Every structure is written in C-alpha cells, then in structure tokens.
GROMACS .gro file of C-alpha atoms in nm:
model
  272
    1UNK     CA    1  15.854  -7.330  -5.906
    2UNK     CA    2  15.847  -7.557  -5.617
    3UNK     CA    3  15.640  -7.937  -5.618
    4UNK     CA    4  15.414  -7.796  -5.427
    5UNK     CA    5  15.276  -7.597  -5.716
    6UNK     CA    6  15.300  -7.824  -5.971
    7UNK     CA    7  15.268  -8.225  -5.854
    8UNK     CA    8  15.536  -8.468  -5.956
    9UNK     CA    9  15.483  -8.736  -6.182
   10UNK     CA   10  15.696  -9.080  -6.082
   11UNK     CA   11  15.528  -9.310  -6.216
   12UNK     CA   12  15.299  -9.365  -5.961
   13UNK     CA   13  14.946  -9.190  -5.973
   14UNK     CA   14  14.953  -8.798  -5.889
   15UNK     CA   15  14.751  -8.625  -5.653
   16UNK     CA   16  14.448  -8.496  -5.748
   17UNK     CA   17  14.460  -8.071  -5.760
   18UNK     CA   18  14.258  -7.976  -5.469
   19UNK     CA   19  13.990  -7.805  -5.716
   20UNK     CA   20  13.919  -8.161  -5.854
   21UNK     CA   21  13.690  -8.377  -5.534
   22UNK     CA   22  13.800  -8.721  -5.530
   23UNK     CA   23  13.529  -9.012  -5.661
   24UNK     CA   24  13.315  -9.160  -5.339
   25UNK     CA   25  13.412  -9.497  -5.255
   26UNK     CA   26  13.209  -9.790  -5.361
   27UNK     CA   27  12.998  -9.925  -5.115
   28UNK     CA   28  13.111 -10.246  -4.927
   29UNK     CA   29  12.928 -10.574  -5.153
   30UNK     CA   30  12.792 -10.360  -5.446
   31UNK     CA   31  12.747 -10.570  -5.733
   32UNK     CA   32  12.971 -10.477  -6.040
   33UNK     CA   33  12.758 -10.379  -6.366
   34UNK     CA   34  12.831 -10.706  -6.507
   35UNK     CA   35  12.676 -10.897  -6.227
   36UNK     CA   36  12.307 -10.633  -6.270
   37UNK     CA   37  12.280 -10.752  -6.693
   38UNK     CA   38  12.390 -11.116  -6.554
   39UNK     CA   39  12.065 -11.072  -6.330
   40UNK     CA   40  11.865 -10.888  -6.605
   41UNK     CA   41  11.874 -11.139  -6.809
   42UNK     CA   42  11.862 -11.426  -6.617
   43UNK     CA   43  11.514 -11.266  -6.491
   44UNK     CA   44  11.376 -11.223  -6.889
   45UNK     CA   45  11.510 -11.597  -6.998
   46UNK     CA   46  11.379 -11.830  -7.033
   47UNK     CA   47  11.040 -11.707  -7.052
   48UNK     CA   48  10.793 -11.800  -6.846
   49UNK     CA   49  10.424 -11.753  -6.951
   50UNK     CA   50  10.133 -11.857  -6.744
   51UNK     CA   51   9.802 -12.008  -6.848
   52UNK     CA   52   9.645 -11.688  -6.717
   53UNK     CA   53   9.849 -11.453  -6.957
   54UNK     CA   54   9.818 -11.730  -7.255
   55UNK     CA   55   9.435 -11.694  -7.204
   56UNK     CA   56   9.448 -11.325  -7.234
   57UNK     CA   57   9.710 -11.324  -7.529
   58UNK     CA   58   9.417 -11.522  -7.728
   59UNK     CA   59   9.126 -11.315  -7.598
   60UNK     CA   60   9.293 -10.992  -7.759
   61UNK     CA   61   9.397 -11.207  -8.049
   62UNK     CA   62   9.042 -11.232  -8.119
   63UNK     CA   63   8.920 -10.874  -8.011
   64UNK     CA   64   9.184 -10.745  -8.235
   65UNK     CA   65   9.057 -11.037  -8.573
   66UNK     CA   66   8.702 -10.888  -8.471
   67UNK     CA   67   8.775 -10.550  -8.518
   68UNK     CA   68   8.963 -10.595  -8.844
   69UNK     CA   69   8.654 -10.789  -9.018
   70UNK     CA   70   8.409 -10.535  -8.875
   71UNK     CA   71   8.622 -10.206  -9.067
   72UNK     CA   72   8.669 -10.394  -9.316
   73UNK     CA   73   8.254 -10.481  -9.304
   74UNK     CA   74   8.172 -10.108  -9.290
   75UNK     CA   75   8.399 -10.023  -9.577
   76UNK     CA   76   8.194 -10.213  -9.785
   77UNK     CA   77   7.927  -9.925  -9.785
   78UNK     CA   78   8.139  -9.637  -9.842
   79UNK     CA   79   8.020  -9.630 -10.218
   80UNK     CA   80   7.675  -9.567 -10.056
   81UNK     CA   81   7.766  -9.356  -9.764
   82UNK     CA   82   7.948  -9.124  -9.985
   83UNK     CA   83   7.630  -9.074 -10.223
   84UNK     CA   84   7.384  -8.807 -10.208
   85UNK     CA   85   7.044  -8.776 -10.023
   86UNK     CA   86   6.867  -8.748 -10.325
   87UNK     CA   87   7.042  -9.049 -10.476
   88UNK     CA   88   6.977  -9.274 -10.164
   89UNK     CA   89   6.641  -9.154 -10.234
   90UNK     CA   90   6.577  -9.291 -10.539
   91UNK     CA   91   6.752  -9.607 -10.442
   92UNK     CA   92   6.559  -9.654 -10.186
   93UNK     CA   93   6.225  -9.578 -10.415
   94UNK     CA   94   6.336  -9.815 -10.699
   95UNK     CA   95   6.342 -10.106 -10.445
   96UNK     CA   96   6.004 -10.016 -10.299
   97UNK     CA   97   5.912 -10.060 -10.621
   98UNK     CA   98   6.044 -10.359 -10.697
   99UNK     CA   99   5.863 -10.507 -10.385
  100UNK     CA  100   5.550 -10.375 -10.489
  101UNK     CA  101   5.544 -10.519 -10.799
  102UNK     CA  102   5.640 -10.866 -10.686
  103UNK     CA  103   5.365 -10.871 -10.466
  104UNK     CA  104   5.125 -10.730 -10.787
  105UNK     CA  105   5.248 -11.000 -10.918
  106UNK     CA  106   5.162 -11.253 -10.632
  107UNK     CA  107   4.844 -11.139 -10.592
  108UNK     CA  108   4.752 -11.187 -10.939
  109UNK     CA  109   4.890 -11.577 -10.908
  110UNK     CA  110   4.665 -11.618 -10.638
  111UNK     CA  111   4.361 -11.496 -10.815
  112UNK     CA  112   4.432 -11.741 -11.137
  113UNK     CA  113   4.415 -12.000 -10.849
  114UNK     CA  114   4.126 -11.877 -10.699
  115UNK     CA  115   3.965 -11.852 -11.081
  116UNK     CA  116   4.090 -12.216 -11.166
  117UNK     CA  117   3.922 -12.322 -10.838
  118UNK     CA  118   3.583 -12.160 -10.826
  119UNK     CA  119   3.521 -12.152 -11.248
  120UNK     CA  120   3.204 -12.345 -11.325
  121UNK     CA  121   3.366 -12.421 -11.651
  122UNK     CA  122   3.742 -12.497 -11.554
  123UNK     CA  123   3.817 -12.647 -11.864
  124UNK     CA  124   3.766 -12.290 -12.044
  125UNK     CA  125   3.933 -12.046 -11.796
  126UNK     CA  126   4.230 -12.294 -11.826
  127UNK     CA  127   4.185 -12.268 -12.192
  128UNK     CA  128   4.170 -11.911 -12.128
  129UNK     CA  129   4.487 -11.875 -11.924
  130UNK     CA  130   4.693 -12.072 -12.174
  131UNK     CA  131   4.618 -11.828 -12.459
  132UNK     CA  132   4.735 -11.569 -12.227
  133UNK     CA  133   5.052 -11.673 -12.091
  134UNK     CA  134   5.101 -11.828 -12.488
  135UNK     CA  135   5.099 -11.461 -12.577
  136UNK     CA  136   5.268 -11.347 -12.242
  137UNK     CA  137   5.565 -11.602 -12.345
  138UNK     CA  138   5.597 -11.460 -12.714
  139UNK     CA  139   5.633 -11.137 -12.557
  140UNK     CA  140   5.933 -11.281 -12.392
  141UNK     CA  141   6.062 -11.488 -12.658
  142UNK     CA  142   6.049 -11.221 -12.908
  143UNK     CA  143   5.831 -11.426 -13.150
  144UNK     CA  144   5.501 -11.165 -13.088
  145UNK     CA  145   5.537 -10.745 -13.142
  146UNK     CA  146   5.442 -10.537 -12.858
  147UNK     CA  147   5.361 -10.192 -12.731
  148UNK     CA  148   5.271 -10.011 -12.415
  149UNK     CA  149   5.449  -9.753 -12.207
  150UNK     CA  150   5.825  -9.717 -12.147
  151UNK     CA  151   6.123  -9.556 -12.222
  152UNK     CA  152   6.366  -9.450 -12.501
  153UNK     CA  153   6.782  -9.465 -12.384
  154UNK     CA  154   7.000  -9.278 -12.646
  155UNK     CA  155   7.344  -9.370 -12.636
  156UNK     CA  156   7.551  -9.173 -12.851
  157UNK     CA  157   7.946  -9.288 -12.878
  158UNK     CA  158   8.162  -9.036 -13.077
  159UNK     CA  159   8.463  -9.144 -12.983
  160UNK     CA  160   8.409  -9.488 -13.018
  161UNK     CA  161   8.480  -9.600 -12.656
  162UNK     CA  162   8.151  -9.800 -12.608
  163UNK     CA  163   8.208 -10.181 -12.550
  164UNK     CA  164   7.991 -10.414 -12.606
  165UNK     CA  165   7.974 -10.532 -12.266
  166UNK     CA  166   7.850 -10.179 -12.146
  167UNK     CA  167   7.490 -10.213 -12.399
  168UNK     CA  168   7.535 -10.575 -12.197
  169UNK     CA  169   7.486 -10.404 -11.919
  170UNK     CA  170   7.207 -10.174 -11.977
  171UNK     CA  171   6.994 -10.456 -12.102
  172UNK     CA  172   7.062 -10.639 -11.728
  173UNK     CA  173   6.951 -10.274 -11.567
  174UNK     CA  174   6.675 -10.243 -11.777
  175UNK     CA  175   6.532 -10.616 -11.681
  176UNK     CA  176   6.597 -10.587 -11.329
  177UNK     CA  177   6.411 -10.262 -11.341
  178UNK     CA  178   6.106 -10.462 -11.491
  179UNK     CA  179   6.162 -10.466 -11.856
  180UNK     CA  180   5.920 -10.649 -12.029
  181UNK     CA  181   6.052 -10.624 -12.419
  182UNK     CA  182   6.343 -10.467 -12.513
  183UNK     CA  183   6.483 -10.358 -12.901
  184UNK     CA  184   6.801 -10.188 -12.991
  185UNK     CA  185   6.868 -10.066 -13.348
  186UNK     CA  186   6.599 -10.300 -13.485
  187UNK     CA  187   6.718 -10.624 -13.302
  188UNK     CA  188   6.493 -10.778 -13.048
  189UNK     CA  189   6.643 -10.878 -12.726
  190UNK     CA  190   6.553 -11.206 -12.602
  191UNK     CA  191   6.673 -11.442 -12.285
  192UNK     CA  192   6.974 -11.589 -12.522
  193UNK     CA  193   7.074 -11.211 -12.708
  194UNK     CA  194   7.444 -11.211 -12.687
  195UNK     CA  195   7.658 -10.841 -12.815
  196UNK     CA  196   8.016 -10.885 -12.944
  197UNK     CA  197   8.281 -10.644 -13.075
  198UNK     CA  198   8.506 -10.389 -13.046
  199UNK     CA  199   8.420  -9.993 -12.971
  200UNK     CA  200   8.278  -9.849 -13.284
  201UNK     CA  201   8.196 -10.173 -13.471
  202UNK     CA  202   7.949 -10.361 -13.260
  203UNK     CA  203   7.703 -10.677 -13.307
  204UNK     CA  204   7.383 -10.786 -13.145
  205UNK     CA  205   7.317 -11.147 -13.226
  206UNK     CA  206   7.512 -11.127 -13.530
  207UNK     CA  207   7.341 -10.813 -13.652
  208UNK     CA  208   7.606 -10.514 -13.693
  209UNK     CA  209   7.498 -10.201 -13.528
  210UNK     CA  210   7.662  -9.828 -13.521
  211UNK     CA  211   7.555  -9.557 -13.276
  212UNK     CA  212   7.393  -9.374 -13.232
  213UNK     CA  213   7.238  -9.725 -12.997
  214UNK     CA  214   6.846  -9.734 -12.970
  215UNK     CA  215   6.697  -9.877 -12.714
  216UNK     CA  216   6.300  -9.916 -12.724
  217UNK     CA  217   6.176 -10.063 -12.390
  218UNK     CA  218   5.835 -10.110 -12.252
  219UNK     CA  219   5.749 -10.149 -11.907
  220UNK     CA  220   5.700  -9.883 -11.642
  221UNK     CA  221   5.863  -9.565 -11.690
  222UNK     CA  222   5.864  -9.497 -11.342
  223UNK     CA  223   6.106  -9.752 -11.218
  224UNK     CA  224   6.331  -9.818 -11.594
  225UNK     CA  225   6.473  -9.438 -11.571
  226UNK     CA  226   6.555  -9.418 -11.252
  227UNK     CA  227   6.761  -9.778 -11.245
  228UNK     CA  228   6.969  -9.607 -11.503
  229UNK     CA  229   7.078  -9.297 -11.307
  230UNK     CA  230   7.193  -9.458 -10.973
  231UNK     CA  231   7.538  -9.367 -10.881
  232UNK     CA  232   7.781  -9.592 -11.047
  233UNK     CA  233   7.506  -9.715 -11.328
  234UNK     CA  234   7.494  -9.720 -11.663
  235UNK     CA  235   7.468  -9.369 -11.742
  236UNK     CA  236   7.742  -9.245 -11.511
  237UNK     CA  237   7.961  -9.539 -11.650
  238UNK     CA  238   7.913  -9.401 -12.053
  239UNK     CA  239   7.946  -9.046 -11.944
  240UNK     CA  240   8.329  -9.166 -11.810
  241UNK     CA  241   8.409  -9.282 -12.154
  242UNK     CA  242   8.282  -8.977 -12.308
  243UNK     CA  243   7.930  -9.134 -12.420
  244UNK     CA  244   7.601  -8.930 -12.365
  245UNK     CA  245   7.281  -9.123 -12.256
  246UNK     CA  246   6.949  -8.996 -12.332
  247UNK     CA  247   6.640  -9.117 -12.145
  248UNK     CA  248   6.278  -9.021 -12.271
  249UNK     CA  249   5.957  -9.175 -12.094
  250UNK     CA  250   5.670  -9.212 -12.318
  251UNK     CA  251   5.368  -9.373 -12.304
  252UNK     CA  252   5.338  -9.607 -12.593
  253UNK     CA  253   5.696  -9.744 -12.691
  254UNK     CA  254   5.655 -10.013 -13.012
  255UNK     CA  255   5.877 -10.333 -13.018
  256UNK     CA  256   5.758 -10.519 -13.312
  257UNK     CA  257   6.120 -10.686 -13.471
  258UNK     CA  258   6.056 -11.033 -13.423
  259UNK     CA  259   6.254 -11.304 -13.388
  260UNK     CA  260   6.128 -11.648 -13.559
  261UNK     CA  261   6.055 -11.960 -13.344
  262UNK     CA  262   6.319 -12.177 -13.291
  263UNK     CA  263   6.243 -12.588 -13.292
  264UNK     CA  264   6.407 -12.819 -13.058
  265UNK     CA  265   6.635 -13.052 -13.204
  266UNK     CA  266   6.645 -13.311 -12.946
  267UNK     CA  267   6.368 -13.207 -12.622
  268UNK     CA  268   6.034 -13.320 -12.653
  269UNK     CA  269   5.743 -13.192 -12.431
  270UNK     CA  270   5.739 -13.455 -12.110
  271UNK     CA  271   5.354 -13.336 -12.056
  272UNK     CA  272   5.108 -13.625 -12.124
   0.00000   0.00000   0.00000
C-alpha cells in the first residue's frame, strides 16, 4: 500500500479521510461558552425585584391564603352535603320547629304581661302566675310527677359497648328537642343528673342501672323522634357499637320518680 491510501501518522495531526467534512470555523469574536454562563449569571444575580413585582408577589399571596380558608370553609359542610334529601328534610323541619315554639313561647310571655297589666285584681293573677310557674319549676326540678304526651327510647346494649357518656348524650338531644321531663330506669333527670361508669355497669346519680335503658320523656312527639334520627345522632351512634334504639310516640308518657327538695346551705333569697 502506498500513503496515499492509508495517511501517515508523525506525530503531527493526520488528515482527515475525505469521507469525514472538516468542523466550520468559529466565527471571528464569538464568545467562548464560559464567557455565555459568566453572562447568565451575572444577569440572574443579584436579584433585582421591583416595587411593582413585590406588590403583585403579595396580592397572590393573599388570593392564594383566600382560597385556602374558603375550601377549607366549604369542607365544613360535607357531613351535610353528603346526607340524604329526606334527611335534610327533617333537619330542616326540626328547626322550623324549634322556631315555632320559641315564638309560642314569646307570645305567651307577652300575654302574662298584658294579663299583669290590664287585671283589675293584679295582686291575684300574680298570685295566680306564681302557683303556676311553682308547679312549672317542680316539673323541672324533679320535685313534682308529670304526664302528657311523648316518647319512649329503648336502648338495648348486648354487648356491653354503651358508655355512659352516649345516655349523656341522648338526654342533651332530647332537651334541645324540647324535653320537658325526662326518666330513665326509674331515675328522674334533673338540670344537675350526672351518669358514670363503664359499658355494662352504669350509674345515674348514683343509682346503678343495666339495659335494657328506659327512657320516659314528655314533650312533643313530633319534634323528640325526629332529633334522634338525624344523621350522625344518637341512634346512628348506638347502632355503630352494636346497640339497638327503639323510639315509640305515645300520647300520655308518666314521669312520676321524684327527686326530694334540696335546701341551700349558704344562699338566701335576695327578694325583699
């Protein structure tokens, strides 16, 4: 073979084969790589923010805090969104009837007033009112039996999962819902009632009680059941700890365990 065929290699660079193009030249004053990332970054630091883009930064700073509080707002009434139309329903019924009956009972304020005002014998209808709200207070206090329409709530625990905080809180439902006297397993339930214990061996003021649990309630049937069966109430709450709960309207419910009177030790009546 002849170096024409095959290039020689001194020591110096070889010839390209003609196959292979040679590389362009660089253009005359093009910057070297090094020089463009010099520039780069001299452009990017320090940085250099305006009072115009500072402004802006906090505007979206707050759009962004808005929009946080108001999904986290809205999920808030997912329990409710998620519920049924016929549950909404009776929510929705149960608080009508709440309003209604706190406006009964403004109405009938107003006409005491009106009585105490235009009485020819003022001194007697106030007599009059006294003995009432004395017996409307015994009610209350458990000191005076009682009967009228209600309902009956059935709580049956085989398993022994009932706490006492969950006949705690069918005693709140049931006042909310307008409960006027209230008696479970032959203990009256009054503004100080307290219920201790563990599942399965349970006290009401003291007084041990085993389920099935009792309650006797008067007031009107019409707005105690359904306070019960909301979503996430009472009787959904016993049914997840394998409980039953019964509810019965009737129309005359008996409360008649009493409680006895209790003197103050230490307050006296400030009334001359």
């Amino acid at each position: 073979m002849t170096n024409e065929e095959h290039p020689r290699i001194d020591g110096r660079r070889s010839a390209l084969p003609p196959e292979v193009p040679a590389p362009p030249p660089s253009a005359p004053g093009a910057p070297e790589p090094s020089d463009g990332r010099r520039r780069l970054l001299a452009g990017l630091w320090p940085l250099r923010v305006t009072r115009a883009q500072l402004v802006v930064a906090l505007l979206l700073f707050g759009l962004g805090l808005g929009l946080a509080i108001q999904v986290r707002s809205n999920s808030d009434n997912d329990a409710l969104r998620g519920a049924r139309q016929e549950d909404l329903v009776r929510i929705l019924d149960e608080l009508d009837n709440r309003t209604q009956r706190l406006e009964d009972e403004k109405q009938r304020l107003e006409g005491q007033r009106t009585e105490l005002e235009n009485s020819s014998d003022q001194a007697e209808e106030a007599r009059r009112q006294t003995l009432e709200k004395e017996r409307q207070l015994g009610i209350l206090a458990g000191t005076v039996a009682a009967h009228g329409p209600g309902i009956t709530l059935t709580v049956n625990d085989p398993t022994g999962a009932v706490e006492a905080d969950m006949l705690l809180d069918a005693v709140q439902e049931l006042r909310a819902a307008g409960a006027e006297a209230i008696e479970v397993n032959g203990v009256r339930v009054v503004a100080d009632t307290y219920f201790s214990g563990d599942g399965g061996e349970l006290s009401i003021d003291g007084h041990k009680v085993r389920a099935p649990y009792v309650f006797e309630v008067i007031g009107r049937p019409q707005d105690l059941e359904p306070a019960l069966n909301i979503p996430g109430g009472v009787v959904q709450t016993l049914e997840k700890e394998q409980a039953t709960a019964e509810v019965a309207r009737s129309e005359d419910i008996v409360v008649d365990a009493l409680r006895h009177a209790q003197q103050p030790d230490y307050a006296r009546s400030s009334s001359q």
